[in-house]
């Protein structure tokens, strides 16, 4: 069933006279609706009934009574680190002047990397040469041990000779750093402090910094270490207490050991000398035991033991063409080469522009050594004023130069340019 068409709106008759007589008769129009014409609004659906409101599970706490408000304390992080912020000593607080040894570690853009990353200087070559008698003694010891394996003895000797390549094996280096040197990987906060400083040092030296690994030692002493072929370690004291310029000087010193070949040559010589050292310690233990046994037979037993030991030593020296006599002076020669390598590493750091920072680090290290010595004397009951006199033998066996010697070799870099 169709709907009738809508009725068009009616318009009022124009005023101004009667209608034309011939016009058709039109029924009268509807009376106009007073007021303006309202727009057509379609009917709306009834609103959806709202769900009933249920009471909340927990009642709201009563408002805090008006009156004096409790003091507001600054918010703090929930977990505080057990150690001070590494940047606290290196970065001064806002508004204060920067530390004299603070350096800018901002990105420099393109860094020139030298084609020659490392070399073997005179001290590294001398260390290898001085370890040659120890290597020969170790070879004799390994040869004697290989006799136990019969036909496989040659393989034992070859395996020992090839084992020196493990010095440059990254997993072996990591095991060495973790178990022998007591190092650990840095935390993210420590790495955020170390890496910008290390980039600055390697950029000045023209060295690829990603070829080395940064490690941390939990220690209260100011120290650092360059081990194997790719390990650079610093103590937590140096990381947390030194300004970044002095920390850069310490790391530049250790980089000098790597660049000069001191780290790998010293470790390689120590590795090949290890069988001979183990045999020497066993020989000393057996000799000491036999000496104590001979004392039970009074002077006759001691004399007999002395004759036997002297005869064996004389036969060994004559058979090996006096090689054991060289071993007696080897520790002094190796200590002298070690002191020279330390001075060369100091010169490497000073040439990169860290001479004033390195001098400040040496001063702090000297003060720390004096404080430790005073503490040892106080613990021994000798008083704080007395100081143990260093013997000539201890100075000759020291692998590091004393404070005044190292500072003397830095004077040419500390003097202002003319």
mmCIF file with all atom_site columns, C-alpha atoms in Angstrom, residues 195-372:
data_model
loop_
_atom_site.group_PDB
_atom_site.id
_atom_site.type_symbol
_atom_site.label_atom_id
_atom_site.label_alt_id
_atom_site.label_comp_id
_atom_site.label_asym_id
_atom_site.label_entity_id
_atom_site.label_seq_id
_atom_site.pdbx_PDB_ins_code
_atom_site.Cartn_x
_atom_site.Cartn_y
_atom_site.Cartn_z
_atom_site.occupancy
_atom_site.B_iso_or_equiv
_atom_site.pdbx_formal_charge
_atom_site.auth_seq_id
_atom_site.auth_comp_id
_atom_site.auth_asym_id
_atom_site.auth_atom_id
_atom_site.pdbx_PDB_model_num
ATOM 1   C CA . UNK A 1 195 ? 84.016  3.503   26.806 1.00 0.00 ? 195 UNK A CA 1
ATOM 2   C CA . UNK A 1 196 ? 84.060  7.289   26.103 1.00 0.00 ? 196 UNK A CA 1
ATOM 3   C CA . UNK A 1 197 ? 87.451  7.566   27.813 1.00 0.00 ? 197 UNK A CA 1
ATOM 4   C CA . UNK A 1 198 ? 88.778  4.544   25.922 1.00 0.00 ? 198 UNK A CA 1
ATOM 5   C CA . UNK A 1 199 ? 87.569  5.985   22.605 1.00 0.00 ? 199 UNK A CA 1
ATOM 6   C CA . UNK A 1 200 ? 89.413  9.206   23.358 1.00 0.00 ? 200 UNK A CA 1
ATOM 7   C CA . UNK A 1 201 ? 92.636  7.348   24.165 1.00 0.00 ? 201 UNK A CA 1
ATOM 8   C CA . UNK A 1 202 ? 92.517  5.102   21.111 1.00 0.00 ? 202 UNK A CA 1
ATOM 9   C CA . UNK A 1 203 ? 91.565  8.020   18.864 1.00 0.00 ? 203 UNK A CA 1
ATOM 10  C CA . UNK A 1 204 ? 94.673  9.924   19.919 1.00 0.00 ? 204 UNK A CA 1
ATOM 11  C CA . UNK A 1 205 ? 96.838  6.830   19.478 1.00 0.00 ? 205 UNK A CA 1
ATOM 12  C CA . UNK A 1 206 ? 95.340  5.885   16.100 1.00 0.00 ? 206 UNK A CA 1
ATOM 13  C CA . UNK A 1 207 ? 94.467  2.416   17.397 1.00 0.00 ? 207 UNK A CA 1
ATOM 14  C CA . UNK A 1 208 ? 91.329  0.392   16.782 1.00 0.00 ? 208 UNK A CA 1
ATOM 15  C CA . UNK A 1 209 ? 89.752  0.378   20.248 1.00 0.00 ? 209 UNK A CA 1
ATOM 16  C CA . UNK A 1 210 ? 87.297  -2.430  19.488 1.00 0.00 ? 210 UNK A CA 1
ATOM 17  C CA . UNK A 1 211 ? 90.210  -4.856  19.225 1.00 0.00 ? 211 UNK A CA 1
ATOM 18  C CA . UNK A 1 212 ? 90.629  -4.746  23.022 1.00 0.00 ? 212 UNK A CA 1
ATOM 19  C CA . UNK A 1 213 ? 88.410  -5.819  25.919 1.00 0.00 ? 213 UNK A CA 1
ATOM 20  C CA . UNK A 1 214 ? 87.783  -3.674  28.990 1.00 0.00 ? 214 UNK A CA 1
ATOM 21  C CA . UNK A 1 215 ? 87.666  -5.420  32.381 1.00 0.00 ? 215 UNK A CA 1
ATOM 22  C CA . UNK A 1 216 ? 87.284  -4.260  35.990 1.00 0.00 ? 216 UNK A CA 1
ATOM 23  C CA . UNK A 1 217 ? 88.939  -5.511  39.176 1.00 0.00 ? 217 UNK A CA 1
ATOM 24  C CA . UNK A 1 218 ? 87.148  -5.007  42.490 1.00 0.00 ? 218 UNK A CA 1
ATOM 25  C CA . UNK A 1 219 ? 89.975  -3.451  44.484 1.00 0.00 ? 219 UNK A CA 1
ATOM 26  C CA . UNK A 1 220 ? 90.539  -0.431  46.730 1.00 0.00 ? 220 UNK A CA 1
ATOM 27  C CA . UNK A 1 221 ? 93.996  0.222   45.277 1.00 0.00 ? 221 UNK A CA 1
ATOM 28  C CA . UNK A 1 222 ? 94.923  2.399   42.333 1.00 0.00 ? 222 UNK A CA 1
ATOM 29  C CA . UNK A 1 223 ? 96.078  -0.018  39.660 1.00 0.00 ? 223 UNK A CA 1
ATOM 30  C CA . UNK A 1 224 ? 95.559  -1.273  36.109 1.00 0.00 ? 224 UNK A CA 1
ATOM 31  C CA . UNK A 1 225 ? 96.732  -4.225  34.055 1.00 0.00 ? 225 UNK A CA 1
ATOM 32  C CA . UNK A 1 226 ? 97.478  -5.069  30.419 1.00 0.00 ? 226 UNK A CA 1
ATOM 33  C CA . UNK A 1 227 ? 97.372  -8.837  29.947 1.00 0.00 ? 227 UNK A CA 1
ATOM 34  C CA . UNK A 1 228 ? 97.667  -11.274 27.063 1.00 0.00 ? 228 UNK A CA 1
ATOM 35  C CA . UNK A 1 229 ? 96.965  -9.689  23.695 1.00 0.00 ? 229 UNK A CA 1
ATOM 36  C CA . UNK A 1 230 ? 93.670  -7.827  24.134 1.00 0.00 ? 230 UNK A CA 1
ATOM 37  C CA . UNK A 1 231 ? 92.888  -7.259  27.839 1.00 0.00 ? 231 UNK A CA 1
ATOM 38  C CA . UNK A 1 232 ? 92.893  -3.846  29.530 1.00 0.00 ? 232 UNK A CA 1
ATOM 39  C CA . UNK A 1 233 ? 91.757  -3.903  33.151 1.00 0.00 ? 233 UNK A CA 1
ATOM 40  C CA . UNK A 1 234 ? 91.367  -1.131  35.733 1.00 0.00 ? 234 UNK A CA 1
ATOM 41  C CA . UNK A 1 235 ? 90.453  -1.294  39.395 1.00 0.00 ? 235 UNK A CA 1
ATOM 42  C CA . UNK A 1 236 ? 87.150  -0.044  40.724 1.00 0.00 ? 236 UNK A CA 1
ATOM 43  C CA . UNK A 1 237 ? 89.072  2.541   42.751 1.00 0.00 ? 237 UNK A CA 1
ATOM 44  C CA . UNK A 1 238 ? 90.550  4.061   39.593 1.00 0.00 ? 238 UNK A CA 1
ATOM 45  C CA . UNK A 1 239 ? 87.160  3.947   37.890 1.00 0.00 ? 239 UNK A CA 1
ATOM 46  C CA . UNK A 1 240 ? 85.205  5.626   40.686 1.00 0.00 ? 240 UNK A CA 1
ATOM 47  C CA . UNK A 1 241 ? 87.733  8.037   42.205 1.00 0.00 ? 241 UNK A CA 1
ATOM 48  C CA . UNK A 1 242 ? 89.775  9.423   39.306 1.00 0.00 ? 242 UNK A CA 1
ATOM 49  C CA . UNK A 1 243 ? 88.679  12.218  36.965 1.00 0.00 ? 243 UNK A CA 1
ATOM 50  C CA . UNK A 1 244 ? 88.234  11.038  33.424 1.00 0.00 ? 244 UNK A CA 1
ATOM 51  C CA . UNK A 1 245 ? 91.521  12.670  32.354 1.00 0.00 ? 245 UNK A CA 1
ATOM 52  C CA . UNK A 1 246 ? 93.519  10.719  34.938 1.00 0.00 ? 246 UNK A CA 1
ATOM 53  C CA . UNK A 1 247 ? 91.598  7.555   34.082 1.00 0.00 ? 247 UNK A CA 1
ATOM 54  C CA . UNK A 1 248 ? 92.528  8.162   30.446 1.00 0.00 ? 248 UNK A CA 1
ATOM 55  C CA . UNK A 1 249 ? 96.194  8.479   31.449 1.00 0.00 ? 249 UNK A CA 1
ATOM 56  C CA . UNK A 1 250 ? 96.038  5.109   33.223 1.00 0.00 ? 250 UNK A CA 1
ATOM 57  C CA . UNK A 1 251 ? 94.416  3.443   30.222 1.00 0.00 ? 251 UNK A CA 1
ATOM 58  C CA . UNK A 1 252 ? 96.877  5.092   27.826 1.00 0.00 ? 252 UNK A CA 1
ATOM 59  C CA . UNK A 1 253 ? 99.709  3.640   29.903 1.00 0.00 ? 253 UNK A CA 1
ATOM 60  C CA . UNK A 1 254 ? 98.255  0.142   29.587 1.00 0.00 ? 254 UNK A CA 1
ATOM 61  C CA . UNK A 1 255 ? 97.683  0.690   25.876 1.00 0.00 ? 255 UNK A CA 1
ATOM 62  C CA . UNK A 1 256 ? 101.387 1.491   25.608 1.00 0.00 ? 256 UNK A CA 1
ATOM 63  C CA . UNK A 1 257 ? 102.155 -1.990  26.943 1.00 0.00 ? 257 UNK A CA 1
ATOM 64  C CA . UNK A 1 258 ? 99.985  -3.518  24.226 1.00 0.00 ? 258 UNK A CA 1
ATOM 65  C CA . UNK A 1 259 ? 101.283 -1.331  21.425 1.00 0.00 ? 259 UNK A CA 1
ATOM 66  C CA . UNK A 1 260 ? 104.906 -2.031  22.393 1.00 0.00 ? 260 UNK A CA 1
ATOM 67  C CA . UNK A 1 261 ? 104.355 -5.784  22.689 1.00 0.00 ? 261 UNK A CA 1
ATOM 68  C CA . UNK A 1 262 ? 105.192 -5.890  26.403 1.00 0.00 ? 262 UNK A CA 1
ATOM 69  C CA . UNK A 1 263 ? 102.022 -7.725  27.438 1.00 0.00 ? 263 UNK A CA 1
ATOM 70  C CA . UNK A 1 264 ? 102.115 -10.653 25.050 1.00 0.00 ? 264 UNK A CA 1
ATOM 71  C CA . UNK A 1 265 ? 105.908 -11.104 25.185 1.00 0.00 ? 265 UNK A CA 1
ATOM 72  C CA . UNK A 1 266 ? 105.953 -11.190 28.988 1.00 0.00 ? 266 UNK A CA 1
ATOM 73  C CA . UNK A 1 267 ? 103.067 -13.644 29.159 1.00 0.00 ? 267 UNK A CA 1
ATOM 74  C CA . UNK A 1 268 ? 104.578 -15.846 26.444 1.00 0.00 ? 268 UNK A CA 1
ATOM 75  C CA . UNK A 1 269 ? 107.925 -15.978 28.230 1.00 0.00 ? 269 UNK A CA 1
ATOM 76  C CA . UNK A 1 270 ? 106.225 -16.738 31.535 1.00 0.00 ? 270 UNK A CA 1
ATOM 77  C CA . UNK A 1 271 ? 104.218 -19.569 29.959 1.00 0.00 ? 271 UNK A CA 1
ATOM 78  C CA . UNK A 1 272 ? 107.230 -21.315 28.419 1.00 0.00 ? 272 UNK A CA 1
ATOM 79  C CA . UNK A 1 273 ? 109.215 -20.879 31.651 1.00 0.00 ? 273 UNK A CA 1
ATOM 80  C CA . UNK A 1 274 ? 106.476 -22.468 33.752 1.00 0.00 ? 274 UNK A CA 1
ATOM 81  C CA . UNK A 1 275 ? 107.633 -26.155 33.524 1.00 0.00 ? 275 UNK A CA 1
ATOM 82  C CA . UNK A 1 276 ? 111.150 -25.174 34.573 1.00 0.00 ? 276 UNK A CA 1
ATOM 83  C CA . UNK A 1 277 ? 109.827 -23.152 37.508 1.00 0.00 ? 277 UNK A CA 1
ATOM 84  C CA . UNK A 1 278 ? 107.645 -26.027 38.671 1.00 0.00 ? 278 UNK A CA 1
ATOM 85  C CA . UNK A 1 279 ? 110.629 -28.391 38.491 1.00 0.00 ? 279 UNK A CA 1
ATOM 86  C CA . UNK A 1 280 ? 112.767 -25.905 40.434 1.00 0.00 ? 280 UNK A CA 1
ATOM 87  C CA . UNK A 1 281 ? 110.174 -25.629 43.201 1.00 0.00 ? 281 UNK A CA 1
ATOM 88  C CA . UNK A 1 282 ? 109.943 -29.412 43.474 1.00 0.00 ? 282 UNK A CA 1
ATOM 89  C CA . UNK A 1 283 ? 113.724 -29.641 43.610 1.00 0.00 ? 283 UNK A CA 1
ATOM 90  C CA . UNK A 1 284 ? 113.855 -27.054 46.398 1.00 0.00 ? 284 UNK A CA 1
ATOM 91  C CA . UNK A 1 285 ? 111.189 -28.893 48.369 1.00 0.00 ? 285 UNK A CA 1
ATOM 92  C CA . UNK A 1 286 ? 113.007 -32.242 48.052 1.00 0.00 ? 286 UNK A CA 1
ATOM 93  C CA . UNK A 1 287 ? 116.341 -30.655 48.897 1.00 0.00 ? 287 UNK A CA 1
ATOM 94  C CA . UNK A 1 288 ? 114.911 -28.976 51.976 1.00 0.00 ? 288 UNK A CA 1
ATOM 95  C CA . UNK A 1 289 ? 113.384 -32.237 53.141 1.00 0.00 ? 289 UNK A CA 1
ATOM 96  C CA . UNK A 1 290 ? 116.659 -34.116 52.700 1.00 0.00 ? 290 UNK A CA 1
ATOM 97  C CA . UNK A 1 291 ? 118.541 -31.387 54.540 1.00 0.00 ? 291 UNK A CA 1
ATOM 98  C CA . UNK A 1 292 ? 116.231 -31.671 57.546 1.00 0.00 ? 292 UNK A CA 1
ATOM 99  C CA . UNK A 1 293 ? 116.671 -35.454 57.486 1.00 0.00 ? 293 UNK A CA 1
ATOM 100 C CA . UNK A 1 294 ? 120.452 -35.109 57.355 1.00 0.00 ? 294 UNK A CA 1
ATOM 101 C CA . UNK A 1 295 ? 120.420 -32.873 60.422 1.00 0.00 ? 295 UNK A CA 1
ATOM 102 C CA . UNK A 1 296 ? 119.186 -35.842 62.431 1.00 0.00 ? 296 UNK A CA 1
ATOM 103 C CA . UNK A 1 297 ? 122.586 -37.511 61.839 1.00 0.00 ? 297 UNK A CA 1
ATOM 104 C CA . UNK A 1 298 ? 124.487 -34.493 63.254 1.00 0.00 ? 298 UNK A CA 1
ATOM 105 C CA . UNK A 1 299 ? 127.387 -32.951 61.368 1.00 0.00 ? 299 UNK A CA 1
ATOM 106 C CA . UNK A 1 300 ? 128.320 -36.109 59.485 1.00 0.00 ? 300 UNK A CA 1
ATOM 107 C CA . UNK A 1 301 ? 124.906 -36.293 57.828 1.00 0.00 ? 301 UNK A CA 1
ATOM 108 C CA . UNK A 1 302 ? 124.974 -32.591 56.915 1.00 0.00 ? 302 UNK A CA 1
ATOM 109 C CA . UNK A 1 303 ? 128.461 -32.948 55.398 1.00 0.00 ? 303 UNK A CA 1
ATOM 110 C CA . UNK A 1 304 ? 127.415 -35.985 53.412 1.00 0.00 ? 304 UNK A CA 1
ATOM 111 C CA . UNK A 1 305 ? 124.339 -34.190 52.119 1.00 0.00 ? 305 UNK A CA 1
ATOM 112 C CA . UNK A 1 306 ? 126.441 -31.166 51.143 1.00 0.00 ? 306 UNK A CA 1
ATOM 113 C CA . UNK A 1 307 ? 128.870 -33.345 49.190 1.00 0.00 ? 307 UNK A CA 1
ATOM 114 C CA . UNK A 1 308 ? 126.092 -35.108 47.328 1.00 0.00 ? 308 UNK A CA 1
ATOM 115 C CA . UNK A 1 309 ? 124.214 -31.904 46.481 1.00 0.00 ? 309 UNK A CA 1
ATOM 116 C CA . UNK A 1 310 ? 127.410 -30.118 45.452 1.00 0.00 ? 310 UNK A CA 1
ATOM 117 C CA . UNK A 1 311 ? 128.454 -32.987 43.211 1.00 0.00 ? 311 UNK A CA 1
ATOM 118 C CA . UNK A 1 312 ? 125.094 -33.073 41.465 1.00 0.00 ? 312 UNK A CA 1
ATOM 119 C CA . UNK A 1 313 ? 125.118 -29.296 40.969 1.00 0.00 ? 313 UNK A CA 1
ATOM 120 C CA . UNK A 1 314 ? 128.673 -29.328 39.582 1.00 0.00 ? 314 UNK A CA 1
ATOM 121 C CA . UNK A 1 315 ? 127.857 -32.142 37.192 1.00 0.00 ? 315 UNK A CA 1
ATOM 122 C CA . UNK A 1 316 ? 124.738 -30.334 35.991 1.00 0.00 ? 316 UNK A CA 1
ATOM 123 C CA . UNK A 1 317 ? 126.599 -27.059 35.426 1.00 0.00 ? 317 UNK A CA 1
ATOM 124 C CA . UNK A 1 318 ? 129.424 -28.726 33.520 1.00 0.00 ? 318 UNK A CA 1
ATOM 125 C CA . UNK A 1 319 ? 127.035 -30.817 31.419 1.00 0.00 ? 319 UNK A CA 1
ATOM 126 C CA . UNK A 1 320 ? 124.814 -27.859 30.460 1.00 0.00 ? 320 UNK A CA 1
ATOM 127 C CA . UNK A 1 321 ? 127.787 -25.548 29.800 1.00 0.00 ? 321 UNK A CA 1
ATOM 128 C CA . UNK A 1 322 ? 127.067 -23.239 32.712 1.00 0.00 ? 322 UNK A CA 1
ATOM 129 C CA . UNK A 1 323 ? 123.430 -22.605 31.761 1.00 0.00 ? 323 UNK A CA 1
ATOM 130 C CA . UNK A 1 324 ? 122.159 -22.988 35.354 1.00 0.00 ? 324 UNK A CA 1
ATOM 131 C CA . UNK A 1 325 ? 124.448 -20.126 36.431 1.00 0.00 ? 325 UNK A CA 1
ATOM 132 C CA . UNK A 1 326 ? 122.596 -17.829 34.055 1.00 0.00 ? 326 UNK A CA 1
ATOM 133 C CA . UNK A 1 327 ? 119.340 -18.729 35.737 1.00 0.00 ? 327 UNK A CA 1
ATOM 134 C CA . UNK A 1 328 ? 120.583 -17.253 39.003 1.00 0.00 ? 328 UNK A CA 1
ATOM 135 C CA . UNK A 1 329 ? 120.874 -13.775 37.506 1.00 0.00 ? 329 UNK A CA 1
ATOM 136 C CA . UNK A 1 330 ? 117.794 -14.053 35.289 1.00 0.00 ? 330 UNK A CA 1
ATOM 137 C CA . UNK A 1 331 ? 115.273 -12.556 37.780 1.00 0.00 ? 331 UNK A CA 1
ATOM 138 C CA . UNK A 1 332 ? 117.364 -9.384  38.116 1.00 0.00 ? 332 UNK A CA 1
ATOM 139 C CA . UNK A 1 333 ? 117.671 -9.002  34.342 1.00 0.00 ? 333 UNK A CA 1
ATOM 140 C CA . UNK A 1 334 ? 113.947 -9.553  33.809 1.00 0.00 ? 334 UNK A CA 1
ATOM 141 C CA . UNK A 1 335 ? 113.119 -7.007  36.534 1.00 0.00 ? 335 UNK A CA 1
ATOM 142 C CA . UNK A 1 336 ? 115.352 -4.449  34.807 1.00 0.00 ? 336 UNK A CA 1
ATOM 143 C CA . UNK A 1 337 ? 113.578 -5.044  31.491 1.00 0.00 ? 337 UNK A CA 1
ATOM 144 C CA . UNK A 1 338 ? 110.228 -4.702  33.280 1.00 0.00 ? 338 UNK A CA 1
ATOM 145 C CA . UNK A 1 339 ? 111.220 -1.330  34.704 1.00 0.00 ? 339 UNK A CA 1
ATOM 146 C CA . UNK A 1 340 ? 112.249 -0.169  31.239 1.00 0.00 ? 340 UNK A CA 1
ATOM 147 C CA . UNK A 1 341 ? 108.917 -1.270  29.784 1.00 0.00 ? 341 UNK A CA 1
ATOM 148 C CA . UNK A 1 342 ? 107.074 0.759   32.444 1.00 0.00 ? 342 UNK A CA 1
ATOM 149 C CA . UNK A 1 343 ? 109.002 3.874   31.477 1.00 0.00 ? 343 UNK A CA 1
ATOM 150 C CA . UNK A 1 344 ? 108.212 3.286   27.816 1.00 0.00 ? 344 UNK A CA 1
ATOM 151 C CA . UNK A 1 345 ? 104.515 2.928   28.624 1.00 0.00 ? 345 UNK A CA 1
ATOM 152 C CA . UNK A 1 346 ? 104.684 6.209   30.598 1.00 0.00 ? 346 UNK A CA 1
ATOM 153 C CA . UNK A 1 347 ? 106.254 7.874   27.580 1.00 0.00 ? 347 UNK A CA 1
ATOM 154 C CA . UNK A 1 348 ? 103.502 6.535   25.337 1.00 0.00 ? 348 UNK A CA 1
ATOM 155 C CA . UNK A 1 349 ? 100.805 8.030   27.578 1.00 0.00 ? 349 UNK A CA 1
ATOM 156 C CA . UNK A 1 350 ? 102.677 11.343  27.852 1.00 0.00 ? 350 UNK A CA 1
ATOM 157 C CA . UNK A 1 351 ? 103.093 11.585  24.072 1.00 0.00 ? 351 UNK A CA 1
ATOM 158 C CA . UNK A 1 352 ? 99.306  11.373  23.710 1.00 0.00 ? 352 UNK A CA 1
ATOM 159 C CA . UNK A 1 353 ? 98.913  14.476  25.883 1.00 0.00 ? 353 UNK A CA 1
ATOM 160 C CA . UNK A 1 354 ? 98.281  12.854  29.260 1.00 0.00 ? 354 UNK A CA 1
ATOM 161 C CA . UNK A 1 355 ? 101.550 13.816  30.980 1.00 0.00 ? 355 UNK A CA 1
ATOM 162 C CA . UNK A 1 356 ? 100.003 16.116  33.674 1.00 0.00 ? 356 UNK A CA 1
ATOM 163 C CA . UNK A 1 357 ? 97.283  13.558  34.391 1.00 0.00 ? 357 UNK A CA 1
ATOM 164 C CA . UNK A 1 358 ? 99.814  10.738  34.626 1.00 0.00 ? 358 UNK A CA 1
ATOM 165 C CA . UNK A 1 359 ? 101.966 12.756  37.020 1.00 0.00 ? 359 UNK A CA 1
ATOM 166 C CA . UNK A 1 360 ? 98.924  13.295  39.256 1.00 0.00 ? 360 UNK A CA 1
ATOM 167 C CA . UNK A 1 361 ? 98.173  9.562   39.162 1.00 0.00 ? 361 UNK A CA 1
ATOM 168 C CA . UNK A 1 362 ? 101.764 8.749   40.145 1.00 0.00 ? 362 UNK A CA 1
ATOM 169 C CA . UNK A 1 363 ? 101.492 11.177  43.069 1.00 0.00 ? 363 UNK A CA 1
ATOM 170 C CA . UNK A 1 364 ? 98.300  9.492   44.286 1.00 0.00 ? 364 UNK A CA 1
ATOM 171 C CA . UNK A 1 365 ? 99.857  6.065   43.846 1.00 0.00 ? 365 UNK A CA 1
ATOM 172 C CA . UNK A 1 366 ? 102.907 7.145   45.847 1.00 0.00 ? 366 UNK A CA 1
ATOM 173 C CA . UNK A 1 367 ? 100.728 8.460   48.676 1.00 0.00 ? 367 UNK A CA 1
ATOM 174 C CA . UNK A 1 368 ? 98.706  5.257   48.705 1.00 0.00 ? 368 UNK A CA 1
ATOM 175 C CA . UNK A 1 369 ? 101.848 3.122   48.933 1.00 0.00 ? 369 UNK A CA 1
ATOM 176 C CA . UNK A 1 370 ? 103.122 5.221   51.822 1.00 0.00 ? 370 UNK A CA 1
ATOM 177 C CA . UNK A 1 371 ? 99.806  4.886   53.651 1.00 0.00 ? 371 UNK A CA 1
ATOM 178 C CA . UNK A 1 372 ? 99.829  1.112   53.179 1.00 0.00 ? 372 UNK A CA 1
#
